[in-house]
Every structure is written in C-alpha cells, then in structure tokens.
Amino acid sequence: FLPSLPSIPSPSDALPGLMSRFSDELTALGGTFAAVTPEKLPQAILDILDEKKARRIIAWLPENLPAPGLFDWLRRAGVTIYGPMVSTSGAERESSLAERATAEAGLTSCEAVIAETGSLLMRAGLGRGRLASLIAPVHIALVTPKQFFPTFAAFVEHHRRNGTYEALCRDSSAL
C-alpha cells in the first residue's frame, strides 16, 4: 500500500479548468478532445468515424459505457460493432483476434481522466477488454465530468477518502 498522499490543490480544479488542461495536454500528445452533450454524442462519434473512414469498431460492452442506446444508434448508421471478448482457445481465438484486428476504431470509457498529463486511466475487466483501446488506430473514450482529476495523486486520494482504494487495487492487475 502507498503512504497517504496529500491532495494537491490547483486553481484549475473546477471542471472547466480540468477539461481545458486535459485538452491542452492531450493535444500536445497528438490527441483530440471534444466536450459534447449526451444528446449530441451519437452524431459526434459518427462524425469522428466518418472523418477517419471507419465503419468497424471494437467496443466495451454497453453497460460499461456512459451512453445508453449508443450502439443501436451506431448500428442504424451502418457501423459494425465487435465486442471486447475474445475466445480463449485455438482457431476460435485466432478468428476472434483477426476479426477485431479489422476494427478501424476502438470505443471505451475509462476509470479516470488525469488533466495534468492528458492521460486516461484504463482498467480492464469483464466487458472492458484492453483490445478496444489498443488494437485500432483510433481510440474514442467516452468520459463523464466526475471522471476528471487534476493529478493521479488526487485520484488516489479521492478513492482513499471514499474507502474504495483497496478494492480498486485488488480488482486491477494494473492501472
């Protein structure tokens, strides 16, 4: 267990400041950030897919994404969605991996958004396979305001205060 880490206050800890800092850092890393309302999310995702000429995506299961009904909307728009689960044996596994390797984009959420570094804290698990964020050339992460933290230390401190830190570490092989 890590020693207790102090919360590191920042003048930009309010959500707009965190979003701005994250956007700046992510842009410096070559990424793009867009804030959209839930009503505009399906079209915003479709616009990204159109721009990247992507029609096949690998995605986390719907219950792990903060966007109810999104898959139905994307399917109606002609998007093929591969799930994150891959078979564990022989030829079936090879076939599953080959199919997912054709995905032009990955769609996930994340555990946290770290503004200081422009990073997403990813945690794999049932229905949240790592391939969705790694195998495709484009990664689209859906995040909510409560997932923004100024620093990793602030994220850890938040979970310590809420009594969820030990469970988070126990349930994750890597953060």
PDB file of C-alpha atoms in Angstrom:
ATOM      1  CA  PHE A   1       0.000   0.000   0.000  1.00  0.00           C
ATOM      2  CA  LEU A   2       1.131   3.502  -0.801  1.00  0.00           C
ATOM      3  CA  PRO A   3       1.603   6.002   2.000  1.00  0.00           C
ATOM      4  CA  SER A   4      -1.095   8.623   2.331  1.00  0.00           C
ATOM      5  CA  LEU A   5      -0.724  11.165  -0.440  1.00  0.00           C
ATOM      6  CA  PRO A   6      -1.723  14.763   0.131  1.00  0.00           C
ATOM      7  CA  SER A   7      -4.359  16.298  -2.073  1.00  0.00           C
ATOM      8  CA  ILE A   8      -2.687  18.742  -4.412  1.00  0.00           C
ATOM      9  CA  PRO A   9      -4.948  21.747  -4.797  1.00  0.00           C
ATOM     10  CA  SER A  10      -4.858  23.605  -8.070  1.00  0.00           C
ATOM     11  CA  PRO A  11      -6.505  26.845  -9.137  1.00  0.00           C
ATOM     12  CA  SER A  12      -7.975  24.968 -12.116  1.00  0.00           C
ATOM     13  CA  ASP A  13      -9.614  22.150 -10.118  1.00  0.00           C
ATOM     14  CA  ALA A  14     -13.057  23.290 -11.275  1.00  0.00           C
ATOM     15  CA  LEU A  15     -14.327  21.176 -14.177  1.00  0.00           C
ATOM     16  CA  PRO A  16     -13.809  23.771 -16.946  1.00  0.00           C
ATOM     17  CA  GLY A  17     -10.187  24.227 -15.844  1.00  0.00           C
ATOM     18  CA  LEU A  18      -9.603  20.474 -15.665  1.00  0.00           C
ATOM     19  CA  MET A  19     -11.117  19.973 -19.093  1.00  0.00           C
ATOM     20  CA  SER A  20      -9.012  22.776 -20.545  1.00  0.00           C
ATOM     21  CA  ARG A  21      -5.807  21.428 -19.008  1.00  0.00           C
ATOM     22  CA  PHE A  22      -6.582  17.895 -20.169  1.00  0.00           C
ATOM     23  CA  SER A  23      -7.342  19.154 -23.678  1.00  0.00           C
ATOM     24  CA  ASP A  24      -4.057  21.103 -23.806  1.00  0.00           C
ATOM     25  CA  GLU A  25      -2.007  18.133 -22.604  1.00  0.00           C
ATOM     26  CA  LEU A  26      -3.785  15.633 -24.852  1.00  0.00           C
ATOM     27  CA  THR A  27      -3.325  17.918 -27.859  1.00  0.00           C
ATOM     28  CA  ALA A  28       0.389  18.161 -27.072  1.00  0.00           C
ATOM     29  CA  LEU A  29       0.464  14.347 -27.229  1.00  0.00           C
ATOM     30  CA  GLY A  30      -1.264  14.309 -30.622  1.00  0.00           C
ATOM     31  CA  GLY A  31      -4.781  13.564 -29.391  1.00  0.00           C
ATOM     32  CA  THR A  32      -8.056  15.451 -29.698  1.00  0.00           C
ATOM     33  CA  PHE A  33     -10.620  16.314 -27.019  1.00  0.00           C
ATOM     34  CA  ALA A  34     -14.219  17.344 -27.608  1.00  0.00           C
ATOM     35  CA  ALA A  35     -16.843  18.097 -24.993  1.00  0.00           C
ATOM     36  CA  VAL A  36     -20.355  17.269 -26.190  1.00  0.00           C
ATOM     37  CA  THR A  37     -23.748  16.961 -24.574  1.00  0.00           C
ATOM     38  CA  PRO A  38     -25.275  13.481 -24.244  1.00  0.00           C
ATOM     39  CA  GLU A  39     -27.845  14.373 -26.916  1.00  0.00           C
ATOM     40  CA  LYS A  40     -25.098  15.203 -29.441  1.00  0.00           C
ATOM     41  CA  LEU A  41     -22.819  12.279 -28.556  1.00  0.00           C
ATOM     42  CA  PRO A  42     -24.016   9.748 -31.156  1.00  0.00           C
ATOM     43  CA  GLN A  43     -23.583  12.227 -34.004  1.00  0.00           C
ATOM     44  CA  ALA A  44     -20.204  13.393 -32.659  1.00  0.00           C
ATOM     45  CA  ILE A  45     -18.963   9.787 -32.651  1.00  0.00           C
ATOM     46  CA  LEU A  46     -20.328   9.196 -36.131  1.00  0.00           C
ATOM     47  CA  ASP A  47     -18.577  12.385 -37.324  1.00  0.00           C
ATOM     48  CA  ILE A  48     -15.249  11.077 -35.982  1.00  0.00           C
ATOM     49  CA  LEU A  49     -15.833   7.701 -37.621  1.00  0.00           C
ATOM     50  CA  ASP A  50     -16.726   9.407 -40.911  1.00  0.00           C
ATOM     51  CA  GLU A  51     -13.612  11.586 -40.752  1.00  0.00           C
ATOM     52  CA  LYS A  52     -11.436   8.516 -40.161  1.00  0.00           C
ATOM     53  CA  LYS A  53     -13.370   6.456 -42.746  1.00  0.00           C
ATOM     54  CA  ALA A  54     -14.124   3.941 -40.007  1.00  0.00           C
ATOM     55  CA  ARG A  55     -17.137   1.636 -40.135  1.00  0.00           C
ATOM     56  CA  ARG A  56     -15.912  -1.193 -37.903  1.00  0.00           C
ATOM     57  CA  ILE A  57     -15.265  -0.607 -34.218  1.00  0.00           C
ATOM     58  CA  ILE A  58     -14.256  -2.729 -31.256  1.00  0.00           C
ATOM     59  CA  ALA A  59     -16.046  -1.543 -28.147  1.00  0.00           C
ATOM     60  CA  TRP A  60     -16.557  -2.227 -24.487  1.00  0.00           C
ATOM     61  CA  LEU A  61     -19.922  -3.751 -23.644  1.00  0.00           C
ATOM     62  CA  PRO A  62     -22.729  -1.142 -23.492  1.00  0.00           C
ATOM     63  CA  GLU A  63     -23.141  -1.436 -19.713  1.00  0.00           C
ATOM     64  CA  ASN A  64     -19.548  -0.200 -19.313  1.00  0.00           C
ATOM     65  CA  LEU A  65     -20.123   2.945 -21.369  1.00  0.00           C
ATOM     66  CA  PRO A  66     -21.861   6.130 -20.170  1.00  0.00           C
ATOM     67  CA  ALA A  67     -24.098   6.284 -23.254  1.00  0.00           C
ATOM     68  CA  PRO A  68     -27.343   4.295 -23.146  1.00  0.00           C
ATOM     69  CA  GLY A  69     -28.701   3.437 -26.587  1.00  0.00           C
ATOM     70  CA  LEU A  70     -25.497   4.414 -28.393  1.00  0.00           C
ATOM     71  CA  PHE A  71     -24.936   1.010 -30.004  1.00  0.00           C
ATOM     72  CA  ASP A  72     -28.429   0.966 -31.524  1.00  0.00           C
ATOM     73  CA  TRP A  73     -27.818   4.415 -32.990  1.00  0.00           C
ATOM     74  CA  LEU A  74     -24.421   3.453 -34.427  1.00  0.00           C
ATOM     75  CA  ARG A  75     -25.740   0.200 -35.899  1.00  0.00           C
ATOM     76  CA  ARG A  76     -28.593   2.074 -37.610  1.00  0.00           C
ATOM     77  CA  ALA A  77     -25.898   4.318 -39.126  1.00  0.00           C
ATOM     78  CA  GLY A  78     -24.148   1.254 -40.587  1.00  0.00           C
ATOM     79  CA  VAL A  79     -21.388   0.798 -38.022  1.00  0.00           C
ATOM     80  CA  THR A  80     -20.293  -2.784 -37.266  1.00  0.00           C
ATOM     81  CA  ILE A  81     -19.524  -3.234 -33.577  1.00  0.00           C
ATOM     82  CA  TYR A  82     -17.253  -6.021 -32.342  1.00  0.00           C
ATOM     83  CA  GLY A  83     -17.406  -6.825 -28.642  1.00  0.00           C
ATOM     84  CA  PRO A  84     -14.320  -6.886 -26.442  1.00  0.00           C
ATOM     85  CA  MET A  85     -14.429 -10.583 -25.628  1.00  0.00           C
ATOM     86  CA  VAL A  86     -12.012 -12.882 -27.436  1.00  0.00           C
ATOM     87  CA  SER A  87     -12.225 -16.667 -27.430  1.00  0.00           C
ATOM     88  CA  THR A  88      -9.558 -18.346 -25.341  1.00  0.00           C
ATOM     89  CA  SER A  89      -8.806 -21.407 -27.414  1.00  0.00           C
ATOM     90  CA  GLY A  90      -7.083 -22.271 -30.678  1.00  0.00           C
ATOM     91  CA  ALA A  91      -8.640 -21.479 -34.030  1.00  0.00           C
ATOM     92  CA  GLU A  92     -11.598 -19.714 -32.414  1.00  0.00           C
ATOM     93  CA  ARG A  93      -9.202 -17.320 -30.666  1.00  0.00           C
ATOM     94  CA  GLU A  94      -7.297 -16.652 -33.901  1.00  0.00           C
ATOM     95  CA  SER A  95     -10.562 -15.958 -35.699  1.00  0.00           C
ATOM     96  CA  SER A  96     -11.764 -13.589 -32.933  1.00  0.00           C
ATOM     97  CA  LEU A  97      -8.481 -11.687 -32.948  1.00  0.00           C
ATOM     98  CA  ALA A  98      -8.390 -11.462 -36.749  1.00  0.00           C
ATOM     99  CA  GLU A  99     -11.935 -10.077 -36.822  1.00  0.00           C
ATOM    100  CA  ARG A 100     -11.168  -7.451 -34.180  1.00  0.00           C
ATOM    101  CA  ALA A 101      -7.931  -6.505 -35.943  1.00  0.00           C
ATOM    102  CA  THR A 102     -10.087  -5.155 -38.809  1.00  0.00           C
ATOM    103  CA  ALA A 103     -11.619  -2.534 -36.496  1.00  0.00           C
ATOM    104  CA  GLU A 104     -10.718   0.990 -37.531  1.00  0.00           C
ATOM    105  CA  ALA A 105     -11.630   2.472 -34.149  1.00  0.00           C
ATOM    106  CA  GLY A 106     -11.948   1.459 -30.514  1.00  0.00           C
ATOM    107  CA  LEU A 107     -14.680   2.745 -28.190  1.00  0.00           C
ATOM    108  CA  THR A 108     -14.229   2.681 -24.421  1.00  0.00           C
ATOM    109  CA  SER A 109     -14.724   4.699 -21.292  1.00  0.00           C
ATOM    110  CA  CYS A 110     -12.037   4.918 -18.619  1.00  0.00           C
ATOM    111  CA  GLU A 111     -11.541   4.886 -14.872  1.00  0.00           C
ATOM    112  CA  ALA A 112     -10.294   8.474 -14.722  1.00  0.00           C
ATOM    113  CA  VAL A 113      -9.090  11.413 -16.766  1.00  0.00           C
ATOM    114  CA  ILE A 114      -5.831  12.881 -15.445  1.00  0.00           C
ATOM    115  CA  ALA A 115      -5.682  16.530 -16.522  1.00  0.00           C
ATOM    116  CA  GLU A 116      -2.032  17.149 -15.581  1.00  0.00           C
ATOM    117  CA  THR A 117      -0.736  14.602 -18.100  1.00  0.00           C
ATOM    118  CA  GLY A 118      -3.525  14.339 -20.689  1.00  0.00           C
ATOM    119  CA  SER A 119      -3.884  10.696 -19.663  1.00  0.00           C
ATOM    120  CA  LEU A 120      -6.715   8.221 -19.391  1.00  0.00           C
ATOM    121  CA  LEU A 121      -6.535   5.757 -16.535  1.00  0.00           C
ATOM    122  CA  MET A 122      -7.754   2.487 -18.009  1.00  0.00           C
ATOM    123  CA  ARG A 123      -8.944  -0.528 -16.032  1.00  0.00           C
ATOM    124  CA  ALA A 124      -9.700  -3.725 -17.886  1.00  0.00           C
ATOM    125  CA  GLY A 125     -12.246  -6.255 -16.723  1.00  0.00           C
ATOM    126  CA  LEU A 126     -15.290  -8.205 -17.807  1.00  0.00           C
ATOM    127  CA  GLY A 127     -16.746  -6.353 -20.779  1.00  0.00           C
ATOM    128  CA  ARG A 128     -13.877  -3.838 -20.704  1.00  0.00           C
ATOM    129  CA  GLY A 129     -11.225  -5.588 -22.775  1.00  0.00           C
ATOM    130  CA  ARG A 130      -7.867  -3.918 -23.385  1.00  0.00           C
ATOM    131  CA  LEU A 131      -8.006  -4.616 -27.136  1.00  0.00           C
ATOM    132  CA  ALA A 132     -10.649  -1.916 -27.582  1.00  0.00           C
ATOM    133  CA  SER A 133      -8.158   0.787 -26.610  1.00  0.00           C
ATOM    134  CA  LEU A 134      -5.076  -0.794 -28.167  1.00  0.00           C
ATOM    135  CA  ILE A 135      -5.717  -2.641 -31.420  1.00  0.00           C
ATOM    136  CA  ALA A 136      -7.427   0.022 -33.559  1.00  0.00           C
ATOM    137  CA  PRO A 137      -5.632   3.083 -34.938  1.00  0.00           C
ATOM    138  CA  VAL A 138      -8.277   5.424 -33.454  1.00  0.00           C
ATOM    139  CA  HIS A 139      -9.357   5.353 -29.786  1.00  0.00           C
ATOM    140  CA  ILE A 140     -12.548   7.127 -28.729  1.00  0.00           C
ATOM    141  CA  ALA A 141     -13.021   7.329 -24.964  1.00  0.00           C
ATOM    142  CA  LEU A 142     -16.354   8.416 -23.506  1.00  0.00           C
ATOM    143  CA  VAL A 143     -15.906  10.204 -20.202  1.00  0.00           C
ATOM    144  CA  THR A 144     -18.156  11.997 -17.756  1.00  0.00           C
ATOM    145  CA  PRO A 145     -17.435  15.085 -15.636  1.00  0.00           C
ATOM    146  CA  LYS A 146     -16.982  13.032 -12.447  1.00  0.00           C
ATOM    147  CA  GLN A 147     -14.038  11.183 -14.045  1.00  0.00           C
ATOM    148  CA  PHE A 148     -11.796  14.284 -14.235  1.00  0.00           C
ATOM    149  CA  PHE A 149      -8.975  14.630 -11.692  1.00  0.00           C
ATOM    150  CA  PRO A 150      -6.177  17.207 -11.652  1.00  0.00           C
ATOM    151  CA  THR A 151      -3.484  14.597 -10.882  1.00  0.00           C
ATOM    152  CA  PHE A 152      -3.048  10.879 -10.288  1.00  0.00           C
ATOM    153  CA  ALA A 153      -2.428  11.702  -6.614  1.00  0.00           C
ATOM    154  CA  ALA A 154      -5.837  13.410  -6.452  1.00  0.00           C
ATOM    155  CA  PHE A 155      -7.449  10.297  -7.988  1.00  0.00           C
ATOM    156  CA  VAL A 156      -5.800   8.062  -5.358  1.00  0.00           C
ATOM    157  CA  GLU A 157      -6.793  10.433  -2.553  1.00  0.00           C
ATOM    158  CA  HIS A 158     -10.394  10.518  -3.794  1.00  0.00           C
ATOM    159  CA  HIS A 159     -10.595   6.711  -3.602  1.00  0.00           C
ATOM    160  CA  ARG A 160      -8.921   6.645  -0.196  1.00  0.00           C
ATOM    161  CA  ARG A 161     -11.420   9.151   1.214  1.00  0.00           C
ATOM    162  CA  ASN A 162     -14.300   7.124  -0.226  1.00  0.00           C
ATOM    163  CA  GLY A 163     -12.951   3.813   1.077  1.00  0.00           C
ATOM    164  CA  THR A 164     -12.669   2.354  -2.433  1.00  0.00           C
ATOM    165  CA  TYR A 165      -8.898   2.462  -2.930  1.00  0.00           C
ATOM    166  CA  GLU A 166      -8.113  -1.032  -1.637  1.00  0.00           C
ATOM    167  CA  ALA A 167     -10.886  -2.621  -3.732  1.00  0.00           C
ATOM    168  CA  LEU A 168      -9.708  -0.694  -6.774  1.00  0.00           C
ATOM    169  CA  CYS A 169      -6.166  -2.034  -6.354  1.00  0.00           C
ATOM    170  CA  ARG A 170      -7.336  -5.552  -5.533  1.00  0.00           C
ATOM    171  CA  ASP A 171      -9.579  -5.717  -8.607  1.00  0.00           C
ATOM    172  CA  SER A 172      -6.948  -4.378 -11.002  1.00  0.00           C
ATOM    173  CA  SER A 173      -3.795  -6.058 -12.167  1.00  0.00           C
ATOM    174  CA  ALA A 174      -2.556  -2.735 -13.494  1.00  0.00           C
ATOM    175  CA  LEU A 175      -3.808   0.815 -13.509  1.00  0.00           C
TER     176      LEU A 175
END
